[in-house]
XYZ file of C-alpha atoms in Angstrom:
724
model
C -31.027 -41.705 187.998
C -31.947 -39.413 185.124
C -33.318 -36.842 187.574
C -30.142 -36.823 189.652
C -27.976 -36.537 186.544
C -30.085 -33.636 185.240
C -29.987 -31.884 188.620
C -26.211 -32.206 188.706
C -25.722 -30.865 185.211
C -28.060 -27.909 185.642
C -26.484 -27.020 188.986
C -22.849 -27.444 187.972
C -23.073 -26.180 184.416
C -25.900 -23.619 184.028
C -26.552 -22.756 180.390
C -26.697 -18.974 181.028
C -28.889 -18.635 177.909
C -25.754 -19.083 175.756
C -23.959 -16.327 177.648
C -21.251 -16.288 180.301
C -17.891 -17.971 180.013
C -14.395 -17.017 178.894
C -13.458 -19.144 175.899
C -10.102 -19.981 174.277
C -10.229 -18.363 170.795
C -8.487 -21.258 169.025
C -11.232 -23.653 170.186
C -14.391 -21.788 169.157
C -15.443 -24.010 166.286
C -18.410 -26.172 167.222
C -20.607 -25.302 170.200
C -19.312 -21.752 170.727
C -19.597 -20.774 167.064
C -23.142 -22.156 166.982
C -24.106 -20.212 170.100
C -22.597 -16.979 168.796
C -24.455 -17.279 165.517
C -27.711 -17.922 167.389
C -27.054 -14.688 169.281
C -26.671 -12.825 165.992
C -22.987 -13.057 165.020
C -22.354 -12.824 161.274
C -18.660 -13.833 161.402
C -17.100 -17.274 161.475
C -14.809 -18.685 164.157
C -11.899 -18.278 161.723
C -12.629 -14.552 161.453
C -11.908 -14.402 165.183
C -8.887 -16.709 165.314
C -6.840 -17.889 162.351
C -3.167 -18.831 162.267
C -2.727 -18.612 158.495
C -4.721 -15.451 157.788
C -5.259 -12.151 159.567
C -8.071 -12.276 162.115
C -9.449 -10.346 165.077
C -6.799 -11.788 167.407
C -4.135 -9.874 165.454
C -5.718 -6.566 166.482
C -5.981 -7.314 170.229
C -2.663 -7.180 172.147
C -2.078 -7.516 175.880
C -1.347 -3.993 177.158
C 1.633 -3.821 179.526
C 0.831 -7.179 181.102
C -2.314 -6.016 182.888
C -4.905 -4.604 180.488
C -6.116 -5.235 176.956
C -5.899 -2.912 173.952
C -6.867 -2.858 170.284
C -5.256 -1.594 167.091
C -7.567 0.853 165.307
C -5.531 2.096 162.356
C -3.033 0.834 159.769
C -0.415 2.974 161.532
C -0.439 1.052 164.806
C -2.765 3.433 166.676
C -3.716 1.716 169.906
C -6.820 2.231 172.020
C -7.095 1.223 175.680
C -8.638 2.567 178.870
C -7.664 5.839 180.505
C -7.087 3.941 183.744
C -4.801 1.479 181.940
C -2.675 4.347 180.667
C -3.000 6.313 183.884
C 0.472 5.591 185.195
C 2.038 6.682 181.903
C -0.092 9.822 181.759
C 0.887 10.595 185.338
C 4.597 10.053 184.610
C 4.485 12.747 181.921
C 2.496 15.164 184.107
C 3.961 18.051 186.046
C 2.456 21.118 187.667
C 3.355 23.023 184.495
C 2.058 20.368 182.069
C -0.636 18.520 183.995
C -1.931 16.017 181.438
C -4.066 14.365 184.112
C -6.023 17.581 184.506
C -5.790 19.052 181.013
C -5.445 16.056 178.708
C -2.881 15.598 175.952
C -3.112 15.258 172.172
C -0.189 14.697 169.815
C -0.731 16.505 166.506
C 2.107 14.652 164.801
C 4.244 11.557 165.246
C 7.052 13.743 166.602
C 4.878 14.922 169.504
C 4.087 11.397 170.735
C 5.640 10.622 174.123
C 7.830 7.524 174.788
C 7.092 5.305 177.785
C 10.138 3.278 178.860
C 9.230 -0.133 180.191
C 5.761 -0.228 178.619
C 5.002 -3.044 176.177
C 2.196 -4.719 174.238
C 2.097 -8.418 173.360
C 0.337 -10.041 170.388
C -0.689 -13.685 170.246
C 0.697 -15.321 167.091
C -0.386 -18.909 167.662
C -2.023 -21.157 170.274
C -1.339 -24.913 170.515
C -2.442 -27.621 172.947
C 0.671 -29.162 174.576
C -1.006 -31.048 177.423
C 0.524 -34.402 176.532
C 4.076 -33.033 176.380
C 3.748 -31.105 179.664
C 2.310 -34.030 181.636
C 4.759 -36.574 180.254
C 6.380 -38.581 183.048
C 4.119 -37.229 185.827
C 1.563 -40.023 186.175
C 3.862 -42.377 188.092
C 5.005 -39.745 190.608
C 3.534 -40.114 194.076
C 3.839 -36.652 195.658
C 2.187 -33.498 194.409
C 5.427 -31.572 194.853
C 7.303 -34.040 192.612
C 4.591 -33.800 189.975
C 4.771 -30.013 189.936
C 8.560 -30.069 189.656
C 8.349 -32.430 186.682
C 5.675 -30.281 185.045
C 7.823 -27.168 185.436
C 10.831 -28.984 183.965
C 8.738 -30.087 180.973
C 7.405 -26.570 180.502
C 10.921 -25.118 180.601
C 12.208 -27.607 178.043
C 9.253 -27.249 175.693
C 9.350 -23.443 175.867
C 12.941 -23.521 174.646
C 12.495 -26.062 171.854
C 9.070 -25.313 170.387
C 9.425 -23.740 166.882
C 9.225 -19.939 166.692
C 10.903 -16.964 165.065
C 13.912 -15.422 166.770
C 11.984 -12.304 167.849
C 9.126 -14.346 169.301
C 8.644 -16.063 172.647
C 6.918 -19.243 173.804
C 4.715 -19.126 176.880
C 2.868 -22.094 178.371
C -0.196 -21.681 180.587
C -2.282 -24.154 182.537
C -6.049 -24.501 182.077
C -8.777 -26.379 183.930
C -6.674 -26.445 187.107
C -3.818 -28.360 185.493
C -5.872 -30.702 183.303
C -4.857 -28.892 180.103
C -1.823 -26.885 178.978
C -1.708 -24.446 176.062
C 1.372 -22.918 174.413
C 1.231 -19.330 173.149
C 3.696 -18.005 170.596
C 3.862 -14.246 171.210
C 5.459 -11.052 169.902
C 6.170 -8.220 172.349
C 6.630 -4.627 171.195
C 8.526 -2.338 173.568
C 8.326 1.080 171.919
C 4.878 2.346 172.947
C 4.190 6.083 172.795
C 1.410 8.157 174.310
C -0.705 9.757 171.584
C -3.764 11.161 173.306
C -5.747 11.254 176.510
C -8.790 13.219 177.605
C -8.581 15.089 180.906
C -9.400 13.040 183.985
C -12.672 14.948 184.270
C -13.714 12.926 181.200
C -11.505 9.828 181.355
C -12.116 9.320 185.072
C -15.476 11.063 185.407
C -17.218 9.763 188.514
C -13.891 8.506 189.847
C -14.235 6.308 192.909
C -17.866 7.155 193.669
C -19.045 5.764 190.324
C -16.472 2.960 190.135
C -18.262 -0.429 189.662
C -21.573 1.468 189.389
C -24.335 1.770 186.784
C -25.565 4.145 185.371
C -22.075 5.253 184.336
C -20.857 8.249 182.303
C -17.096 7.816 181.955
C -14.973 8.416 178.859
C -12.418 5.854 180.025
C -9.998 5.776 177.087
C -6.501 6.755 176.048
C -4.505 6.406 172.838
C -1.021 5.037 172.271
C 0.967 3.975 169.224
C 3.085 0.897 168.627
C 6.477 1.486 167.011
C 8.604 -1.183 165.330
C 11.929 -1.416 163.546
C 12.228 -0.963 159.766
C 11.293 -4.642 159.304
C 8.067 -4.165 161.312
C 9.429 -6.295 164.141
C 9.640 -5.602 167.890
C 12.428 -3.282 168.989
C 13.459 -1.232 171.986
C 12.746 2.504 171.776
C 14.656 4.294 169.043
C 14.130 7.515 167.133
C 14.616 5.430 164.002
C 11.610 3.207 164.762
C 8.475 3.643 162.654
C 4.761 3.171 163.336
C 3.835 -0.501 163.357
C 1.864 -1.918 160.428
C -0.600 -4.405 161.939
C -1.751 -7.706 160.478
C -5.278 -6.531 161.257
C -6.895 -3.434 162.725
C -10.495 -2.882 163.762
C -12.883 -0.826 161.622
C -15.089 1.408 163.751
C -18.871 1.343 163.528
C -20.819 4.598 163.672
C -24.180 2.815 163.820
C -24.230 2.381 167.583
C -25.934 -0.255 169.702
C -29.466 -1.286 170.559
C -30.732 -3.636 173.239
C -30.202 -7.307 172.302
C -27.439 -6.500 169.794
C -24.701 -9.154 169.701
C -21.481 -8.208 171.519
C -18.123 -9.949 171.556
C -15.445 -8.878 174.021
C -11.911 -10.000 173.200
C -9.166 -9.677 175.784
C -6.933 -10.956 178.559
C -9.073 -11.563 181.675
C -6.854 -11.885 184.722
C -8.220 -14.406 187.196
C -11.506 -16.088 187.996
C -12.382 -18.895 190.419
C -15.662 -20.207 189.070
C -15.218 -23.768 190.347
C -14.315 -23.111 193.980
C -16.084 -25.310 196.537
C -18.644 -23.762 198.871
C -16.251 -23.884 201.853
C -13.754 -21.697 199.975
C -16.385 -19.149 198.962
C -17.617 -18.993 202.546
C -14.070 -18.286 203.742
C -13.723 -15.462 201.214
C -17.031 -13.862 202.212
C -16.756 -14.256 205.974
C -13.015 -13.851 206.655
C -10.680 -12.805 203.853
C -12.636 -10.067 202.092
C -13.663 -8.251 205.312
C -10.024 -8.084 206.453
C -8.756 -6.716 203.127
C -11.630 -4.252 202.871
C -10.881 -2.829 206.339
C -7.179 -2.401 205.537
C -7.768 -0.556 202.287
C -10.594 1.505 203.740
C -8.209 2.882 206.359
C -5.485 3.657 203.807
C -7.922 5.361 201.432
C -9.351 7.655 204.093
C -5.874 8.944 204.950
C -4.820 9.465 201.343
C -8.115 11.126 200.392
C -7.780 13.706 203.158
C -4.309 14.716 201.972
C -5.219 14.682 198.258
C -8.172 17.004 198.760
C -5.990 19.641 200.425
C -2.787 19.507 198.342
C -2.610 19.442 194.521
C 0.952 18.117 194.463
C -0.037 15.203 196.681
C -3.082 14.636 194.481
C -0.809 14.206 191.453
C 1.616 11.995 193.380
C -1.041 9.717 194.812
C -3.702 9.726 192.087
C -2.622 6.444 190.516
C -1.937 4.750 193.861
C -5.280 5.830 195.270
C -7.118 4.525 192.219
C -5.308 1.182 192.466
C -6.151 0.752 196.144
C -9.767 1.874 195.731
C -10.438 -0.338 192.744
C -10.308 -3.695 194.522
C -11.488 -2.271 197.842
C -14.813 -1.461 196.230
C -14.768 -4.642 194.147
C -14.401 -6.849 197.244
C -17.331 -5.043 198.891
C -19.557 -5.625 195.861
C -18.308 -9.185 195.446
C -19.214 -10.136 199.016
C -22.616 -8.481 198.770
C -23.325 -10.131 195.422
C -22.338 -13.589 196.644
C -24.675 -13.195 199.601
C -27.533 -11.754 197.547
C -27.306 -14.459 194.869
C -27.131 -17.148 197.571
C -23.988 -18.473 195.887
C -22.775 -20.508 198.873
C -26.071 -22.371 199.206
C -26.193 -22.951 195.458
C -22.683 -24.378 195.479
C -23.588 -26.647 198.387
C -26.548 -27.927 196.371
C -24.238 -28.484 193.394
C -21.869 -30.439 195.615
C -24.663 -32.618 196.946
C -25.678 -33.431 193.382
C -22.005 -34.014 192.510
C -21.654 -36.612 195.281
C -24.729 -38.450 194.029
C -23.426 -38.363 190.464
C -20.056 -39.757 191.578
C -21.784 -42.612 193.384
C -24.038 -43.410 190.451
C -21.056 -43.438 188.087
C -19.166 -45.850 190.347
C -16.383 -43.315 190.874
C -16.409 -43.052 194.677
C -12.905 -44.473 195.048
C -11.579 -41.957 192.539
C -13.528 -38.829 193.441
C -15.382 -39.464 196.698
C -12.609 -38.000 198.850
C -12.569 -34.565 197.193
C -15.266 -32.611 199.071
C -14.445 -33.952 202.577
C -10.776 -33.099 202.036
C -11.718 -29.632 200.795
C -13.454 -29.049 204.139
C -10.434 -30.356 206.037
C -7.771 -28.346 204.238
C -9.710 -25.075 204.062
C -10.237 -25.244 207.821
C -6.521 -25.818 208.360
C -5.409 -23.073 205.962
C -7.790 -20.387 207.309
C -5.430 -18.661 209.825
C -2.521 -18.892 207.390
C -4.566 -17.447 204.520
C -5.728 -14.574 206.720
C -2.165 -13.861 207.886
C -0.938 -13.985 204.316
C -3.487 -11.360 203.264
C -2.509 -9.130 206.192
C 1.147 -9.401 205.220
C 0.689 -8.604 201.541
C -1.903 -5.870 202.053
C 0.031 -4.017 204.765
C 3.721 -4.913 204.536
C 3.944 -5.385 200.787
C 1.357 -3.062 199.232
C -0.222 -0.210 201.144
C 2.454 1.055 203.568
C 5.195 2.405 201.330
C 7.941 2.455 203.960
C 7.363 -1.233 204.673
C 7.218 -2.002 200.955
C 10.590 -0.320 200.510
C 11.888 -2.108 203.584
C 10.756 -5.446 202.192
C 12.787 -4.834 199.013
C 15.819 -4.226 201.206
C 15.122 -7.444 203.084
C 15.424 -9.224 199.735
C 18.780 -7.495 199.362
C 19.997 -8.938 202.662
C 18.736 -12.394 201.717
C 20.622 -12.177 198.423
C 23.830 -11.673 200.365
C 23.147 -14.510 202.807
C 22.179 -16.952 200.058
C 24.490 -15.989 197.187
C 27.185 -13.687 198.504
C 28.650 -10.244 197.816
C 28.347 -10.296 194.027
C 24.651 -11.092 194.138
C 24.165 -8.411 196.787
C 25.824 -5.706 194.685
C 23.926 -6.705 191.535
C 20.596 -6.569 193.343
C 21.509 -3.250 194.960
C 22.234 -1.766 191.529
C 18.821 -2.954 190.349
C 16.941 -1.717 193.396
C 18.151 1.887 193.283
C 16.534 2.857 189.947
C 13.232 1.310 191.052
C 13.315 3.123 194.358
C 14.138 6.404 192.642
C 10.870 6.037 190.730
C 9.044 5.115 193.943
C 10.218 8.200 195.817
C 9.116 10.490 192.992
C 5.553 9.887 194.137
C 6.240 9.468 197.848
C 5.144 11.805 200.619
C 6.447 11.090 204.105
C 3.512 12.744 205.891
C 0.935 10.731 203.987
C 2.768 7.453 204.476
C 3.276 8.112 208.184
C -0.479 8.439 208.767
C -1.180 5.363 206.638
C 1.449 3.426 208.618
C -0.079 4.465 211.935
C -3.533 3.234 210.922
C -2.456 0.005 209.240
C 0.197 -1.150 211.706
C -2.482 -0.939 214.391
C -4.737 -3.153 212.246
C -1.838 -5.581 211.710
C -1.012 -5.798 215.414
C -4.621 -6.331 216.465
C -5.940 -8.385 213.551
C -3.355 -11.011 212.651
C -3.476 -14.286 214.648
C -1.217 -13.812 217.671
C 1.037 -16.750 216.836
C 2.022 -14.994 213.592
C 2.681 -11.573 215.117
C 6.348 -10.487 215.441
C 7.548 -9.842 218.971
C 8.293 -6.229 218.037
C 4.572 -5.614 217.412
C 3.192 -7.207 220.565
C 1.730 -4.783 223.117
C 3.064 -1.770 221.212
C 2.325 1.925 221.566
C 1.330 2.589 217.961
C 1.824 6.359 218.111
C 5.265 6.037 219.682
C 6.433 3.399 217.190
C 5.169 5.494 214.293
C 6.864 8.643 215.539
C 10.201 6.879 216.120
C 10.290 5.248 212.693
C 9.284 8.296 210.680
C 11.664 10.516 212.641
C 14.718 8.237 212.614
C 14.429 5.878 209.617
C 16.380 6.600 206.439
C 13.627 4.838 204.457
C 11.568 8.043 204.436
C 13.913 9.832 202.021
C 15.635 8.870 198.780
C 18.798 10.793 199.669
C 19.027 9.190 203.105
C 18.408 5.775 201.579
C 21.175 6.273 199.022
C 23.530 7.097 201.876
C 22.333 4.007 203.740
C 23.182 1.814 200.729
C 26.688 3.180 200.224
C 29.498 0.722 200.870
C 30.058 -3.011 200.607
C 27.583 -5.636 201.832
C 28.840 -5.739 205.402
C 28.804 -1.953 205.735
C 25.296 -1.669 204.303
C 23.889 -4.487 206.428
C 25.437 -2.974 209.551
C 23.680 0.338 208.834
C 20.415 -1.400 207.979
C 20.451 -3.302 211.279
C 20.311 0.019 213.133
C 17.489 1.551 211.095
C 14.122 1.236 212.910
C 12.089 1.191 209.679
C 14.182 -1.583 208.210
C 14.283 -3.673 211.394
C 10.483 -3.612 211.648
C 10.117 -4.623 207.998
C 12.647 -7.394 208.606
C 10.817 -8.679 211.698
C 7.488 -8.762 209.875
C 8.984 -10.463 206.813
C 10.959 -13.008 208.855
C 7.907 -13.984 210.885
C 5.819 -14.369 207.758
C 8.425 -16.397 205.865
C 9.152 -18.744 208.772
C 5.760 -19.169 210.454
C 3.158 -18.548 207.737
C 4.462 -19.121 204.223
C 5.812 -22.699 204.504
C 2.624 -24.145 205.999
C 0.426 -22.057 203.720
C 2.354 -23.314 200.705
C 2.015 -26.982 201.708
C -1.704 -26.695 202.426
C -2.322 -24.703 199.267
C -0.481 -27.354 197.255
C -2.896 -29.965 198.586
C -5.870 -27.730 197.793
C -4.592 -27.175 194.255
C -4.290 -30.936 193.755
C -7.871 -31.403 194.992
C -9.071 -28.593 192.739
C -7.416 -30.299 189.778
C -9.141 -33.588 190.628
C -12.446 -31.783 191.143
C -12.119 -30.140 187.742
C -11.216 -33.470 186.173
C -14.335 -35.025 187.660
C -16.558 -32.199 186.433
C -15.144 -32.538 182.921
C -15.436 -36.306 182.951
C -18.981 -36.531 184.316
C -20.466 -33.876 182.064
C -21.738 -34.372 178.496
C -19.464 -33.338 175.640
C -21.485 -30.194 174.888
C -21.527 -28.904 178.488
C -20.540 -25.258 178.747
C -17.458 -25.686 180.932
C -14.956 -22.906 180.296
C -11.498 -22.649 181.882
C -10.946 -20.064 184.591
C -9.288 -16.847 183.461
C -5.476 -16.794 183.702
C -4.429 -13.650 181.757
C -4.550 -15.468 178.425
C -6.479 -14.364 175.353
C -10.191 -15.151 175.651
C -13.490 -14.500 173.919
C -16.704 -13.767 175.796
C -19.967 -13.159 173.984
C -23.407 -11.882 174.883
C -25.847 -9.086 174.189
C -26.459 -5.435 174.995
C -28.893 -5.762 177.871
C -30.345 -3.791 180.770
C -31.104 -5.398 184.119
C -33.188 -5.198 187.287
C -30.824 -4.988 190.285
C -33.508 -4.837 192.971
C -37.250 -4.633 193.505
C -38.909 -1.861 191.476
C -35.570 -0.773 189.949
C -34.787 -1.263 186.239
C -31.727 -0.033 184.349
C -31.621 0.856 180.668
C -28.554 -0.389 178.756
C -27.290 2.973 177.409
C -26.370 6.287 179.070
C -26.060 9.682 177.400
C -24.258 13.002 177.817
C -27.337 14.357 179.614
C -26.343 12.102 182.505
C -22.913 13.708 182.690
C -24.524 17.106 183.103
C -26.957 15.779 185.706
C -23.990 14.618 187.814
C -21.934 17.772 187.181
C -20.547 19.397 190.357
C -18.304 22.426 189.593
C -14.707 22.070 190.864
C -15.413 18.639 192.385
C -12.513 16.295 191.661
C -14.869 13.454 190.737
C -17.742 15.212 188.946
C -16.348 18.396 187.438
C -16.943 18.841 183.691
C -14.613 20.725 181.306
C -15.965 24.020 179.985
C -15.499 22.889 176.372
C -17.648 19.808 176.950
C -20.383 21.937 178.544
C -20.306 24.219 175.509
C -20.599 21.292 173.092
C -23.496 19.930 175.120
C -25.344 23.243 175.260
C -24.974 23.669 171.497
C -25.786 19.995 170.848
C -22.677 20.036 168.673
C -22.287 16.255 168.420
C -21.081 15.929 164.835
C -21.600 12.482 163.312
C -21.809 10.752 166.660
C -25.320 11.470 167.956
C -28.153 8.954 168.197
C -31.513 10.651 167.589
C -30.125 13.940 168.863
C -28.501 12.432 171.984
C -24.832 11.562 172.484
C -24.283 8.004 173.821
C -21.603 7.660 176.504
C -21.645 4.133 177.989
C -23.545 0.872 177.519
C -23.752 -2.496 179.292
C -23.834 -6.102 178.121
C -23.940 -9.664 179.370
C -20.304 -10.377 178.488
C -18.454 -12.240 181.237
C -15.434 -10.064 182.065
C -12.997 -9.454 184.886
C -9.812 -7.530 185.694
C -7.545 -7.661 182.655
C -10.499 -7.078 180.328
C -10.007 -3.362 180.948
C -9.432 -1.875 177.512
C -10.922 -4.880 175.706
C -12.677 -4.107 172.421
C -16.431 -4.580 172.276
C -17.041 -5.918 168.776
C -20.293 -6.151 166.816
C -21.680 -9.059 164.814
C -19.535 -8.144 161.807
C -16.180 -7.575 163.516
C -16.379 -3.789 163.910
C -15.472 -1.868 167.044
C -18.531 -0.548 168.899
C -17.116 0.093 172.355
C -14.362 -0.226 174.901
C -14.787 -2.399 178.003
C -13.760 -0.783 181.286
C -15.771 -2.025 184.245
C -18.538 -4.192 185.671
C -21.687 -3.337 187.611
C -21.300 -3.528 191.371
C -24.113 -6.041 191.825
C -22.267 -8.439 189.526
C -18.660 -8.201 190.701
C -19.020 -11.671 192.199
C -18.850 -13.004 188.617
C -15.200 -13.920 189.281
C -16.563 -16.637 191.570
C -20.181 -17.072 190.539
C -21.699 -15.750 187.304
C -25.378 -14.818 187.576
C -26.808 -13.860 184.168
C -29.598 -11.873 185.776
C -27.350 -9.177 187.249
C -23.816 -9.627 185.882
C -23.112 -6.872 183.365
C -19.925 -5.419 181.879
C -19.664 -1.675 181.244
C -18.326 -0.249 177.983
C -17.552 3.204 176.588
C -19.587 3.735 173.428
C -17.049 4.178 170.631
C -19.023 7.169 169.339
C -18.269 8.996 172.599
C -14.570 8.205 172.133
C -14.670 9.599 168.596
C -16.655 12.636 169.724
C -14.059 13.516 172.370
C -11.172 13.049 169.912
C -12.912 14.992 167.137
C -15.193 17.660 168.581
C -13.611 18.156 172.017
C -9.893 17.813 171.192
C -10.004 18.704 167.499
C -7.541 15.888 166.776
C -8.548 15.398 163.132
C -5.173 13.810 162.455
C -6.233 10.811 164.572
C -9.755 10.508 163.199
C -8.241 10.543 159.712
C -6.248 7.380 160.453
C -9.284 5.303 161.276
C -11.669 3.350 159.078
C -15.180 4.461 160.065
C -18.034 2.315 158.779
C -21.813 2.020 158.750
C -22.265 -1.781 158.808
C -26.051 -1.526 158.798
C -25.809 0.567 155.641
C -22.878 -1.356 154.211
C -20.567 1.592 153.571
C -17.560 3.525 154.835
C -17.736 7.166 155.818
C -15.982 9.750 153.669
C -13.988 10.959 156.661
C -11.972 7.734 156.741
C -8.586 8.678 155.356
C -5.257 7.188 156.286
C -2.722 9.779 157.366
C 0.465 9.749 155.299
């Protein structure tokens, strides 16, 4: 009995040597605080999260809903990744002022560039509201009824929970619906671009080095938060002033050494650590290969055009990076899951789980879970595959179909809600599409369409394929659509949308691009989505019960963290190298020498600016060198994922030492299975950031805002002066 229980606990809840896990910052006191202190942390849990006093949480806002950022000066100076700010940098770039290629540095507040639609969100307070959200659900029989009641409770509580008028309440689910937390937030909407290195620094290595170690990328950009005269959130206005933060991060100049404590604070997007083996097997064998093939085809087309045309390179730079990011991640994830034997390990965990359930006398309550997982995942397989094909091709990577799908929503608005709803949605669509066409090239999209529509027609299960795509001549269909469809041009589309609902819908019905998008969407929404939704609802209910069982059958001090869900989390670990394969060992820090070793003149991935070469040759590193060498990146055992891009890496005393931006390829499976031997996050050394701002860009005005410290010497540097 004791042996079985121990086997179950070790299999289901590995200790990870006090590392791994994404923890809710308001719940750190106890086990987590003890672990962090054993790893070397000198702070308390209240230094990290405190409602009544300023704490680290007050310096770490969510950046534009997708990345993390940190405040690094008393004037609201904001640091995040270059790739997080890439879309904004691109939007300000032209052939005449190409900030992607040349970089940008504001020398005064007046030179900082507004970014309409960009926001950052601070967490003010976190409260557990599980009891209120689940009230009245326990007597409901169907899962659908339970979810409807939960959503009604969430809506009511969000409206009534105490907050200031400029704040917002948001409720998120944790542990697969076994816990609910309410976040009181403040969102600032006047965010201005302050500085960015050229892409040859901020994106050095580009797609070749993405997810790879050793890494040599200066992946950072600078923004500033502006507020109204009362220091509260406000829309953009020339009258707004730099935000005064509750807390900002001092910056350490002492650098990192192997085994130093690291804390990464941020908003990880999504993990699935508690999936059953059957689900992981489906991801590895079916879903990931399909998505990888789709994106691989799109990337090859775009890359060919971008290498031969600078204008297309500017237009497609951000889109290409977005597509390539998860394409490469899925490849590494699948390889890592296979290499770490994750499926077999999960099967062993499940065997031990079944024995533990039996021994606890809980077979009636939990014995059905694993057999039903097998049943439902088998049933959902063709629907899940079709769903991925639809979203990857019709809703993401073929722009004409993506535009067409937005117009399909326009037609549905008319059918469901009438003329007024149609006109309102049309007015909203046009500005968005205007932005879309700014970075649209018909020739590129035509070749992408030709490749991907062939994959769609041949790869999706036949029962879910629209009649218009059965037995098609791909070249002929492509030629007809891109010759005749108004969806290939903003001006033609505007003409198509002129008139009342009936006039517009009549014109749309004759457009070959729109009719194909409509056929694909209609088939998906009638044949795939309803069944997928019902099966997924059953799987979610099982996952909730599975999570409940894991929580219930584990000891109180088991290290069971909730999956990531884009809420504020803490992950802690150490600076640490690793051994990815036999006879290969990686050191934890890279240096500027590595940049020069990779340097390929005029290569779009590995070119190096002349000024940086000059600084390297002269060893002109200022205050930022470490024994005569300039650190660039370092790795740690922090458990991160998408959304942690831009997260601050913080030392034992609460000082900024780096900027998270990636993971190693061998460990990208950490979203599903964390292996402490090979899972590493990649961070820009903050000294490299300062070096680029100071020595490369000469932006002394920005350095002067920051508080630079030597925590190991217990002093501030003389260069730390707040700009007036």
